[in-house]
PDB file of C-alpha atoms and ligand atoms in Angstrom:
ATOM      1  CA  MET A   1      -0.034  -0.050   0.022  1.00  0.00           C
ATOM      2  CA  GLY A   2       1.172   3.676  -0.909  1.00  0.00           C
ATOM      3  CA  LEU A   3       1.096   6.759   0.862  1.00  0.00           C
ATOM      4  CA  GLU A   4      -2.652   7.142   2.839  1.00  0.00           C
ATOM      5  CA  LEU A   5      -3.461  10.344   4.523  1.00  0.00           C
ATOM      6  CA  TYR A   6      -6.476   9.908   7.228  1.00  0.00           C
ATOM      7  CA  LEU A   7      -8.051  13.589   7.128  1.00  0.00           C
ATOM      8  CA  ASP A   8     -11.180  15.289   7.904  1.00  0.00           C
ATOM      9  CA  LEU A   9     -11.369  18.559   6.095  1.00  0.00           C
ATOM     10  CA  LEU A  10     -13.503  20.173   9.268  1.00  0.00           C
ATOM     11  CA  SER A  11      -9.819  20.698  10.851  1.00  0.00           C
ATOM     12  CA  GLN A  12      -7.336  22.926  10.308  1.00  0.00           C
ATOM     13  CA  PRO A  13      -3.731  20.629  10.352  1.00  0.00           C
ATOM     14  CA  CYS A  14      -5.721  18.160   7.974  1.00  0.00           C
ATOM     15  CA  ARG A  15      -6.760  21.089   5.387  1.00  0.00           C
ATOM     16  CA  ALA A  16      -2.734  21.968   5.745  1.00  0.00           C
ATOM     17  CA  VAL A  17      -1.745  18.520   4.616  1.00  0.00           C
ATOM     18  CA  TYR A  18      -4.464  17.804   2.115  1.00  0.00           C
ATOM     19  CA  ILE A  19      -3.602  21.364   0.276  1.00  0.00           C
ATOM     20  CA  PHE A  20       0.120  20.525   0.644  1.00  0.00           C
ATOM     21  CA  ALA A  21      -0.058  16.950  -1.080  1.00  0.00           C
ATOM     22  CA  LYS A  22      -2.507  18.155  -3.640  1.00  0.00           C
ATOM     23  CA  LYS A  23      -0.572  21.492  -4.868  1.00  0.00           C
ATOM     24  CA  ASN A  24       2.701  18.947  -5.305  1.00  0.00           C
ATOM     25  CA  ASP A  25       0.853  16.037  -6.901  1.00  0.00           C
ATOM     26  CA  ILE A  26       2.166  13.913  -4.476  1.00  0.00           C
ATOM     27  CA  ALA A  27      -0.140  10.405  -4.789  1.00  0.00           C
ATOM     28  CA  PHE A  28      -2.221   9.293  -1.903  1.00  0.00           C
ATOM     29  CA  GLU A  29      -5.230   7.502  -0.675  1.00  0.00           C
ATOM     30  CA  LEU A  30      -7.544   9.645   1.311  1.00  0.00           C
ATOM     31  CA  ARG A  31      -8.774   8.144   4.338  1.00  0.00           C
ATOM     32  CA  MET A  32     -11.617   9.929   5.698  1.00  0.00           C
ATOM     33  CA  VAL A  33     -12.290  10.237   9.306  1.00  0.00           C
ATOM     34  CA  ASP A  34     -15.374  12.010   9.842  1.00  0.00           C
ATOM     35  CA  LEU A  35     -14.857  13.519  13.049  1.00  0.00           C
ATOM     36  CA  ILE A  36     -18.769  14.988  13.745  1.00  0.00           C
ATOM     37  CA  LYS A  37     -19.204  11.151  13.493  1.00  0.00           C
ATOM     38  CA  GLY A  38     -16.683  10.280  16.321  1.00  0.00           C
ATOM     39  CA  GLN A  39     -14.665   7.897  13.375  1.00  0.00           C
ATOM     40  CA  HIS A  40     -11.610   9.109  14.973  1.00  0.00           C
ATOM     41  CA  LEU A  41     -12.606   7.510  18.230  1.00  0.00           C
ATOM     42  CA  SER A  42     -12.711   3.815  16.523  1.00  0.00           C
ATOM     43  CA  ASP A  43     -10.989   0.998  17.447  1.00  0.00           C
ATOM     44  CA  ALA A  44      -9.861   0.737  13.722  1.00  0.00           C
ATOM     45  CA  PHE A  45      -8.479   4.523  13.704  1.00  0.00           C
ATOM     46  CA  ALA A  46      -6.756   3.902  17.288  1.00  0.00           C
ATOM     47  CA  GLN A  47      -4.473   1.364  15.278  1.00  0.00           C
ATOM     48  CA  VAL A  48      -3.117   4.231  12.841  1.00  0.00           C
ATOM     49  CA  ASN A  49      -3.138   6.729  15.608  1.00  0.00           C
ATOM     50  CA  PRO A  50      -3.363   5.442  19.385  1.00  0.00           C
ATOM     51  CA  LEU A  51      -3.999   9.236  20.268  1.00  0.00           C
ATOM     52  CA  LYS A  52      -7.090   9.539  18.332  1.00  0.00           C
ATOM     53  CA  LYS A  53      -6.642  12.258  16.394  1.00  0.00           C
ATOM     54  CA  VAL A  54      -6.430  13.738  13.030  1.00  0.00           C
ATOM     55  CA  PRO A  55      -4.166  13.954  10.308  1.00  0.00           C
ATOM     56  CA  ALA A  56      -2.240  10.798  10.188  1.00  0.00           C
ATOM     57  CA  LEU A  57      -0.305   9.198   7.607  1.00  0.00           C
ATOM     58  CA  LYS A  58       0.475   5.775   6.641  1.00  0.00           C
ATOM     59  CA  ASP A  59       3.079   4.885   4.082  1.00  0.00           C
ATOM     60  CA  GLY A  60       3.558   1.212   3.955  1.00  0.00           C
ATOM     61  CA  ASP A  61       4.204  -0.139   7.644  1.00  0.00           C
ATOM     62  CA  PHE A  62       5.302   3.313   8.719  1.00  0.00           C
ATOM     63  CA  THR A  63       2.598   5.662  10.206  1.00  0.00           C
ATOM     64  CA  LEU A  64       2.821   9.032  11.527  1.00  0.00           C
ATOM     65  CA  THR A  65       0.820  11.928  13.393  1.00  0.00           C
ATOM     66  CA  GLU A  66       0.910  15.544  14.205  1.00  0.00           C
ATOM     67  CA  SER A  67       0.658  17.670  11.058  1.00  0.00           C
ATOM     68  CA  VAL A  68       3.957  19.506  11.191  1.00  0.00           C
ATOM     69  CA  ALA A  69       5.706  16.372  11.429  1.00  0.00           C
ATOM     70  CA  ILE A  70       3.793  15.134   8.510  1.00  0.00           C
ATOM     71  CA  LEU A  71       4.416  17.994   6.200  1.00  0.00           C
ATOM     72  CA  LEU A  72       8.007  18.005   7.057  1.00  0.00           C
ATOM     73  CA  TYR A  73       8.293  13.841   6.136  1.00  0.00           C
ATOM     74  CA  LEU A  74       6.290  14.519   2.638  1.00  0.00           C
ATOM     75  CA  THR A  75       8.849  17.717   1.918  1.00  0.00           C
ATOM     76  CA  ARG A  76      11.951  15.142   2.448  1.00  0.00           C
ATOM     77  CA  LYS A  77      10.393  12.199   1.249  1.00  0.00           C
ATOM     78  CA  TYR A  78       9.495  13.605  -1.983  1.00  0.00           C
ATOM     79  CA  LYS A  79      11.752  16.428  -4.479  1.00  0.00           C
ATOM     80  CA  LEU A  80       9.746  19.381  -4.045  1.00  0.00           C
ATOM     81  CA  PRO A  81      10.081  23.084  -4.881  1.00  0.00           C
ATOM     82  CA  ASP A  82      12.234  24.541  -2.632  1.00  0.00           C
ATOM     83  CA  HIS A  83      10.128  27.337  -1.464  1.00  0.00           C
ATOM     84  CA  TRP A  84       8.358  25.169   0.899  1.00  0.00           C
ATOM     85  CA  TYR A  85      11.017  24.433   3.194  1.00  0.00           C
ATOM     86  CA  PRO A  86      13.634  26.109   2.090  1.00  0.00           C
ATOM     87  CA  GLN A  87      17.574  24.176   2.142  1.00  0.00           C
ATOM     88  CA  ASP A  88      19.115  27.737   3.106  1.00  0.00           C
ATOM     89  CA  LEU A  89      19.780  27.494   6.970  1.00  0.00           C
ATOM     90  CA  GLN A  90      18.329  30.772   7.994  1.00  0.00           C
ATOM     91  CA  ALA A  91      15.421  30.601   5.501  1.00  0.00           C
ATOM     92  CA  ARG A  92      14.557  27.155   6.782  1.00  0.00           C
ATOM     93  CA  ALA A  93      14.761  28.368  10.412  1.00  0.00           C
ATOM     94  CA  ARG A  94      12.112  31.387   9.555  1.00  0.00           C
ATOM     95  CA  VAL A  95       9.791  28.518   8.657  1.00  0.00           C
ATOM     96  CA  ASP A  96      10.607  26.322  11.718  1.00  0.00           C
ATOM     97  CA  GLU A  97      10.047  29.237  14.112  1.00  0.00           C
ATOM     98  CA  TYR A  98       6.665  29.951  13.034  1.00  0.00           C
ATOM     99  CA  LEU A  99       5.909  26.156  12.773  1.00  0.00           C
ATOM    100  CA  ALA A 100       6.690  26.246  16.247  1.00  0.00           C
ATOM    101  CA  TRP A 101       5.092  29.457  17.038  1.00  0.00           C
ATOM    102  CA  GLN A 102       1.531  28.316  15.833  1.00  0.00           C
ATOM    103  CA  HIS A 103       0.820  25.686  18.032  1.00  0.00           C
ATOM    104  CA  THR A 104       0.097  27.458  21.247  1.00  0.00           C
ATOM    105  CA  THR A 105      -1.110  30.749  20.048  1.00  0.00           C
ATOM    106  CA  LEU A 106      -2.904  30.646  16.422  1.00  0.00           C
ATOM    107  CA  ARG A 107      -4.150  27.227  16.579  1.00  0.00           C
ATOM    108  CA  ARG A 108      -5.852  27.984  20.372  1.00  0.00           C
ATOM    109  CA  SER A 109      -6.966  31.342  19.248  1.00  0.00           C
ATOM    110  CA  CYS A 110      -8.556  30.362  15.876  1.00  0.00           C
ATOM    111  CA  LEU A 111      -9.981  26.839  17.547  1.00  0.00           C
ATOM    112  CA  ARG A 112     -11.599  28.617  20.156  1.00  0.00           C
ATOM    113  CA  ALA A 113     -12.921  31.405  18.311  1.00  0.00           C
ATOM    114  CA  LEU A 114     -14.821  29.231  15.697  1.00  0.00           C
ATOM    115  CA  TRP A 115     -16.413  27.101  19.000  1.00  0.00           C
ATOM    116  CA  HIS A 116     -17.525  30.305  21.053  1.00  0.00           C
ATOM    117  CA  LYS A 117     -18.916  32.334  17.877  1.00  0.00           C
ATOM    118  CA  LEU A 118     -20.795  29.744  16.642  1.00  0.00           C
ATOM    119  CA  TYR A 119     -22.319  29.232  20.106  1.00  0.00           C
ATOM    120  CA  LEU A 120     -24.036  32.016  20.635  1.00  0.00           C
ATOM    121  CA  PRO A 121     -26.103  33.013  17.302  1.00  0.00           C
ATOM    122  CA  ASN A 122     -26.994  29.266  16.596  1.00  0.00           C
ATOM    123  CA  PRO A 123     -28.495  28.120  19.924  1.00  0.00           C
ATOM    124  CA  GLN A 124     -30.284  25.306  18.049  1.00  0.00           C
ATOM    125  CA  MET A 125     -27.486  24.086  16.302  1.00  0.00           C
ATOM    126  CA  MET A 126     -24.865  21.303  17.001  1.00  0.00           C
ATOM    127  CA  PHE A 127     -22.507  23.352  18.872  1.00  0.00           C
ATOM    128  CA  PRO A 128     -24.434  24.085  21.765  1.00  0.00           C
ATOM    129  CA  VAL A 129     -25.629  20.537  21.609  1.00  0.00           C
ATOM    130  CA  PHE A 130     -22.232  19.565  21.765  1.00  0.00           C
ATOM    131  CA  LEU A 131     -21.583  22.054  24.425  1.00  0.00           C
ATOM    132  CA  GLY A 132     -24.136  21.749  26.978  1.00  0.00           C
ATOM    133  CA  GLU A 133     -23.904  24.543  27.984  1.00  0.00           C
ATOM    134  CA  PRO A 134     -24.082  28.486  27.078  1.00  0.00           C
ATOM    135  CA  VAL A 135     -20.801  30.515  26.121  1.00  0.00           C
ATOM    136  CA  SER A 136     -21.403  33.908  27.670  1.00  0.00           C
ATOM    137  CA  PRO A 137     -21.156  37.105  25.421  1.00  0.00           C
ATOM    138  CA  GLN A 138     -18.055  37.996  27.685  1.00  0.00           C
ATOM    139  CA  THR A 139     -16.557  34.532  27.289  1.00  0.00           C
ATOM    140  CA  LEU A 140     -16.921  35.334  23.387  1.00  0.00           C
ATOM    141  CA  ALA A 141     -15.574  38.665  23.861  1.00  0.00           C
ATOM    142  CA  ALA A 142     -12.536  37.279  25.508  1.00  0.00           C
ATOM    143  CA  THR A 143     -12.128  34.774  23.024  1.00  0.00           C
ATOM    144  CA  LEU A 144     -12.346  37.769  20.113  1.00  0.00           C
ATOM    145  CA  ALA A 145     -10.004  39.626  21.812  1.00  0.00           C
ATOM    146  CA  GLU A 146      -7.264  37.102  22.375  1.00  0.00           C
ATOM    147  CA  LEU A 147      -7.531  36.142  18.325  1.00  0.00           C
ATOM    148  CA  ASP A 148      -7.275  39.578  17.480  1.00  0.00           C
ATOM    149  CA  VAL A 149      -4.240  40.104  20.002  1.00  0.00           C
ATOM    150  CA  THR A 150      -2.619  36.912  18.056  1.00  0.00           C
ATOM    151  CA  LEU A 151      -3.642  38.211  14.739  1.00  0.00           C
ATOM    152  CA  GLN A 152      -1.743  41.019  15.572  1.00  0.00           C
ATOM    153  CA  LEU A 153       1.332  39.090  16.366  1.00  0.00           C
ATOM    154  CA  LEU A 154       0.960  36.996  13.271  1.00  0.00           C
ATOM    155  CA  GLU A 155       1.164  40.496  11.209  1.00  0.00           C
ATOM    156  CA  ASP A 156       3.908  42.234  13.341  1.00  0.00           C
ATOM    157  CA  LYS A 157       6.303  39.585  13.995  1.00  0.00           C
ATOM    158  CA  PHE A 158       5.897  37.085  11.083  1.00  0.00           C
ATOM    159  CA  LEU A 159       4.353  38.808   8.116  1.00  0.00           C
ATOM    160  CA  GLN A 160       5.530  42.428   8.496  1.00  0.00           C
ATOM    161  CA  ASN A 161       5.867  43.889   4.894  1.00  0.00           C
ATOM    162  CA  LYS A 162       6.472  40.660   2.954  1.00  0.00           C
ATOM    163  CA  ALA A 163       4.788  38.748   0.666  1.00  0.00           C
ATOM    164  CA  PHE A 164       4.576  35.627   2.443  1.00  0.00           C
ATOM    165  CA  LEU A 165       5.228  34.651   6.148  1.00  0.00           C
ATOM    166  CA  THR A 166       8.744  33.835   5.638  1.00  0.00           C
ATOM    167  CA  GLY A 167      10.102  35.784   2.721  1.00  0.00           C
ATOM    168  CA  PRO A 168       9.047  36.421  -0.858  1.00  0.00           C
ATOM    169  CA  HIS A 169       7.434  32.904  -1.505  1.00  0.00           C
ATOM    170  CA  ILE A 170       4.800  30.907  -0.156  1.00  0.00           C
ATOM    171  CA  SER A 171       6.338  28.448   2.373  1.00  0.00           C
ATOM    172  CA  LEU A 172       4.757  25.702   5.205  1.00  0.00           C
ATOM    173  CA  ALA A 173       4.315  28.540   7.133  1.00  0.00           C
ATOM    174  CA  ASP A 174       1.813  30.410   5.041  1.00  0.00           C
ATOM    175  CA  LEU A 175      -0.282  27.237   4.745  1.00  0.00           C
ATOM    176  CA  VAL A 176      -0.581  26.264   8.261  1.00  0.00           C
ATOM    177  CA  ALA A 177      -1.333  29.720   9.410  1.00  0.00           C
ATOM    178  CA  ILE A 178      -4.118  30.322   5.965  1.00  0.00           C
ATOM    179  CA  THR A 179      -5.901  26.996   6.860  1.00  0.00           C
ATOM    180  CA  GLU A 180      -5.791  28.176  10.666  1.00  0.00           C
ATOM    181  CA  LEU A 181      -7.392  31.426   9.748  1.00  0.00           C
ATOM    182  CA  MET A 182     -10.098  30.300   7.926  1.00  0.00           C
ATOM    183  CA  HIS A 183     -11.635  28.873  11.140  1.00  0.00           C
ATOM    184  CA  PRO A 184     -13.024  31.398  12.551  1.00  0.00           C
ATOM    185  CA  VAL A 185     -13.969  32.949   8.987  1.00  0.00           C
ATOM    186  CA  GLY A 186     -16.114  29.633   8.557  1.00  0.00           C
ATOM    187  CA  ALA A 187     -17.698  30.609  11.974  1.00  0.00           C
ATOM    188  CA  GLY A 188     -18.597  34.370  10.531  1.00  0.00           C
ATOM    189  CA  CYS A 189     -15.538  36.196  11.955  1.00  0.00           C
ATOM    190  CA  GLN A 190     -14.125  39.014   9.983  1.00  0.00           C
ATOM    191  CA  VAL A 191     -10.578  37.935  10.713  1.00  0.00           C
ATOM    192  CA  PHE A 192      -9.754  40.024   7.274  1.00  0.00           C
ATOM    193  CA  GLU A 193     -11.619  42.859   7.877  1.00  0.00           C
ATOM    194  CA  GLY A 194      -9.669  46.067   8.898  1.00  0.00           C
ATOM    195  CA  ARG A 195      -6.385  44.130   8.092  1.00  0.00           C
ATOM    196  CA  PRO A 196      -5.142  44.907   4.728  1.00  0.00           C
ATOM    197  CA  LYS A 197      -2.120  43.873   5.411  1.00  0.00           C
ATOM    198  CA  LEU A 198      -3.368  40.088   6.136  1.00  0.00           C
ATOM    199  CA  ALA A 199      -6.098  40.171   3.468  1.00  0.00           C
ATOM    200  CA  THR A 200      -3.204  41.004   0.763  1.00  0.00           C
ATOM    201  CA  TRP A 201      -1.309  37.825   2.149  1.00  0.00           C
ATOM    202  CA  ARG A 202      -4.609  35.845   1.971  1.00  0.00           C
ATOM    203  CA  GLN A 203      -4.959  36.751  -1.761  1.00  0.00           C
ATOM    204  CA  CYS A 204      -1.050  36.101  -2.174  1.00  0.00           C
ATOM    205  CA  VAL A 205      -1.650  32.576  -0.648  1.00  0.00           C
ATOM    206  CA  GLU A 206      -4.631  31.612  -2.585  1.00  0.00           C
ATOM    207  CA  ALA A 207      -3.054  32.372  -5.651  1.00  0.00           C
ATOM    208  CA  ALA A 208       0.013  30.608  -5.194  1.00  0.00           C
ATOM    209  CA  VAL A 209      -2.121  27.713  -3.963  1.00  0.00           C
ATOM    210  CA  GLY A 210      -4.599  27.916  -6.641  1.00  0.00           C
ATOM    211  CA  GLU A 211      -8.252  29.439  -5.889  1.00  0.00           C
ATOM    212  CA  ASP A 212     -10.135  26.054  -7.311  1.00  0.00           C
ATOM    213  CA  LEU A 213      -7.719  23.880  -4.636  1.00  0.00           C
ATOM    214  CA  PHE A 214      -7.923  26.489  -1.915  1.00  0.00           C
ATOM    215  CA  ARG A 215     -12.247  26.404  -2.428  1.00  0.00           C
ATOM    216  CA  GLU A 216     -11.929  22.732  -2.265  1.00  0.00           C
ATOM    217  CA  ALA A 217      -9.842  22.565   1.256  1.00  0.00           C
ATOM    218  CA  HIS A 218     -12.458  25.181   2.801  1.00  0.00           C
ATOM    219  CA  GLU A 219     -15.826  24.072   1.507  1.00  0.00           C
ATOM    220  CA  VAL A 220     -16.507  22.372   4.735  1.00  0.00           C
ATOM    221  CA  ILE A 221     -15.586  24.700   7.166  1.00  0.00           C
ATOM    222  CA  LEU A 222     -17.093  27.641   5.414  1.00  0.00           C
ATOM    223  CA  LYS A 223     -20.223  25.677   5.618  1.00  0.00           C
ATOM    224  CA  ALA A 224     -19.615  24.976   9.590  1.00  0.00           C
ATOM    225  CA  LYS A 225     -22.791  27.133  10.474  1.00  0.00           C
ATOM    226  CA  ASP A 226     -24.871  24.962   8.418  1.00  0.00           C
ATOM    227  CA  LEU A 227     -23.936  21.514   9.834  1.00  0.00           C
ATOM    228  CA  PRO A 228     -27.159  19.468  11.333  1.00  0.00           C
ATOM    229  CA  PRO A 229     -27.457  18.590  15.227  1.00  0.00           C
ATOM    230  CA  ALA A 230     -25.539  15.916  16.442  1.00  0.00           C
ATOM    231  CA  ASP A 231     -26.795  12.465  17.083  1.00  0.00           C
ATOM    232  CA  PRO A 232     -27.339  12.106  21.110  1.00  0.00           C
ATOM    233  CA  THR A 233     -24.956   9.308  21.266  1.00  0.00           C
ATOM    234  CA  ILE A 234     -22.224  10.881  19.423  1.00  0.00           C
ATOM    235  CA  LYS A 235     -22.830  13.595  21.131  1.00  0.00           C
ATOM    236  CA  GLN A 236     -21.847  11.963  24.478  1.00  0.00           C
ATOM    237  CA  LYS A 237     -18.613  10.692  22.724  1.00  0.00           C
ATOM    238  CA  LEU A 238     -17.726  13.762  21.554  1.00  0.00           C
ATOM    239  CA  MET A 239     -18.587  15.978  24.582  1.00  0.00           C
ATOM    240  CA  PRO A 240     -15.151  15.559  26.247  1.00  0.00           C
ATOM    241  CA  TRP A 241     -13.000  16.325  22.918  1.00  0.00           C
ATOM    242  CA  VAL A 242     -14.885  19.407  22.416  1.00  0.00           C
ATOM    243  CA  LEU A 243     -14.821  20.409  26.053  1.00  0.00           C
ATOM    244  CA  ALA A 244     -11.111  19.892  25.965  1.00  0.00           C
ATOM    245  CA  MET A 245     -10.621  22.164  22.856  1.00  0.00           C
ATOM    246  CA  ILE A 246     -12.624  25.227  23.754  1.00  0.00           C
ATOM    247  CA  ARG A 247     -11.910  25.632  27.414  1.00  0.00           C
TER     248      ARG A 247
HETATM  249  N1  GTX B   1      -1.168  18.743  17.405  1.00  0.00           N
HETATM  250  C1  GTX B   1      -1.969  17.929  16.364  1.00  0.00           C
HETATM  251  C2  GTX B   1      -1.497  18.446  14.826  1.00  0.00           C
HETATM  252  O1  GTX B   1      -1.377  19.361  14.563  1.00  0.00           O
HETATM  253  O2  GTX B   1      -1.824  17.584  14.158  1.00  0.00           O
HETATM  254  C3  GTX B   1      -3.341  18.214  16.838  1.00  0.00           C
HETATM  255  C4  GTX B   1      -4.369  17.060  16.183  1.00  0.00           C
HETATM  256  C5  GTX B   1      -5.589  17.627  16.634  1.00  0.00           C
HETATM  257  O3  GTX B   1      -5.903  18.042  17.588  1.00  0.00           O
HETATM  258  N2  GTX B   1      -6.435  17.073  15.912  1.00  0.00           N
HETATM  259  C6  GTX B   1      -7.939  17.348  15.983  1.00  0.00           C
HETATM  260  C7  GTX B   1      -8.501  16.056  16.216  1.00  0.00           C
HETATM  261  O4  GTX B   1      -8.586  15.087  15.651  1.00  0.00           O
HETATM  262  C8  GTX B   1      -8.647  17.951  15.009  1.00  0.00           C
HETATM  263  S1  GTX B   1      -8.315  19.510  14.618  1.00  0.00           S
HETATM  264  C9  GTX B   1      -9.437  20.249  15.215  1.00  0.00           C
HETATM  265  C10 GTX B   1     -11.058  19.929  14.558  1.00  0.00           C
HETATM  266  C11 GTX B   1     -12.043  20.818  14.842  1.00  0.00           C
HETATM  267  C12 GTX B   1     -13.520  21.302  14.104  1.00  0.00           C
HETATM  268  C13 GTX B   1     -13.947  22.150  14.604  1.00  0.00           C
HETATM  269  C14 GTX B   1     -15.466  22.075  13.590  1.00  0.00           C
HETATM  270  N3  GTX B   1      -9.378  15.787  17.512  1.00  0.00           N
HETATM  271  C15 GTX B   1      -9.979  14.911  17.988  1.00  0.00           C
HETATM  272  C16 GTX B   1      -9.574  14.393  19.416  1.00  0.00           C
HETATM  273  O5  GTX B   1      -8.923  15.321  20.005  1.00  0.00           O
HETATM  274  O6  GTX B   1     -10.223  13.664  20.223  1.00  0.00           O
END
């Protein structure tokens, strides 16, 4: 068996891996793991990733988890354009710097913004059904304020006046960042409004990735507001996961 990628495009790290593999014409079997149906909690998937999280990769007998590790594995396994993860010591270090930074900052802010924002205006929908408790307007305001601070850091520390986060060309950093930012966008947050630098950067990333691929990868998250209510039995299974993500 060749390369297999276990993904759900609702997940931001999965979208980064998916876009990267597709854009670079890497052949793979797509193994869909439906988070909303709790498929990531199945015994079958635990054989692939005992941590029961997506994305995951299988390459023959070799399995790998963690989106950043997966992206780096793909850059090293295949002969790909240098700009994704440059050979140059310092240019590569800039990509590493972003990949190390984002996990506890942009990841957290974007994920919480999606869930908290989706809760309030849609009390009849799946998110509050999962949560089983209200998200107060104060909590939402604090979450959006935290997102704002993180976006400012993204702009000031990483993007600055460049076309892309780490230089004049698209790199893994941009892919990991844009897939993250599209999470709150999916919930209706105006992430790019009043942020012309980030808005221009988004256009550059979309153009570099290709608009069709970008749209395809984000189709599900951009419809997150329309997801149907969760099945009660699934809800019981998913509750700990959702609460761990958003608290
Ligand atoms: N550090 C890991 C990585 O970057 O790969 C994190 C992986 C991770 O947390 N995956 C989540 C998961 O499988 C999916 S990403 C969040 C998706 C949000 C969807 C919102 C509509 N979580 C399952 C679990 O923790 O049980």
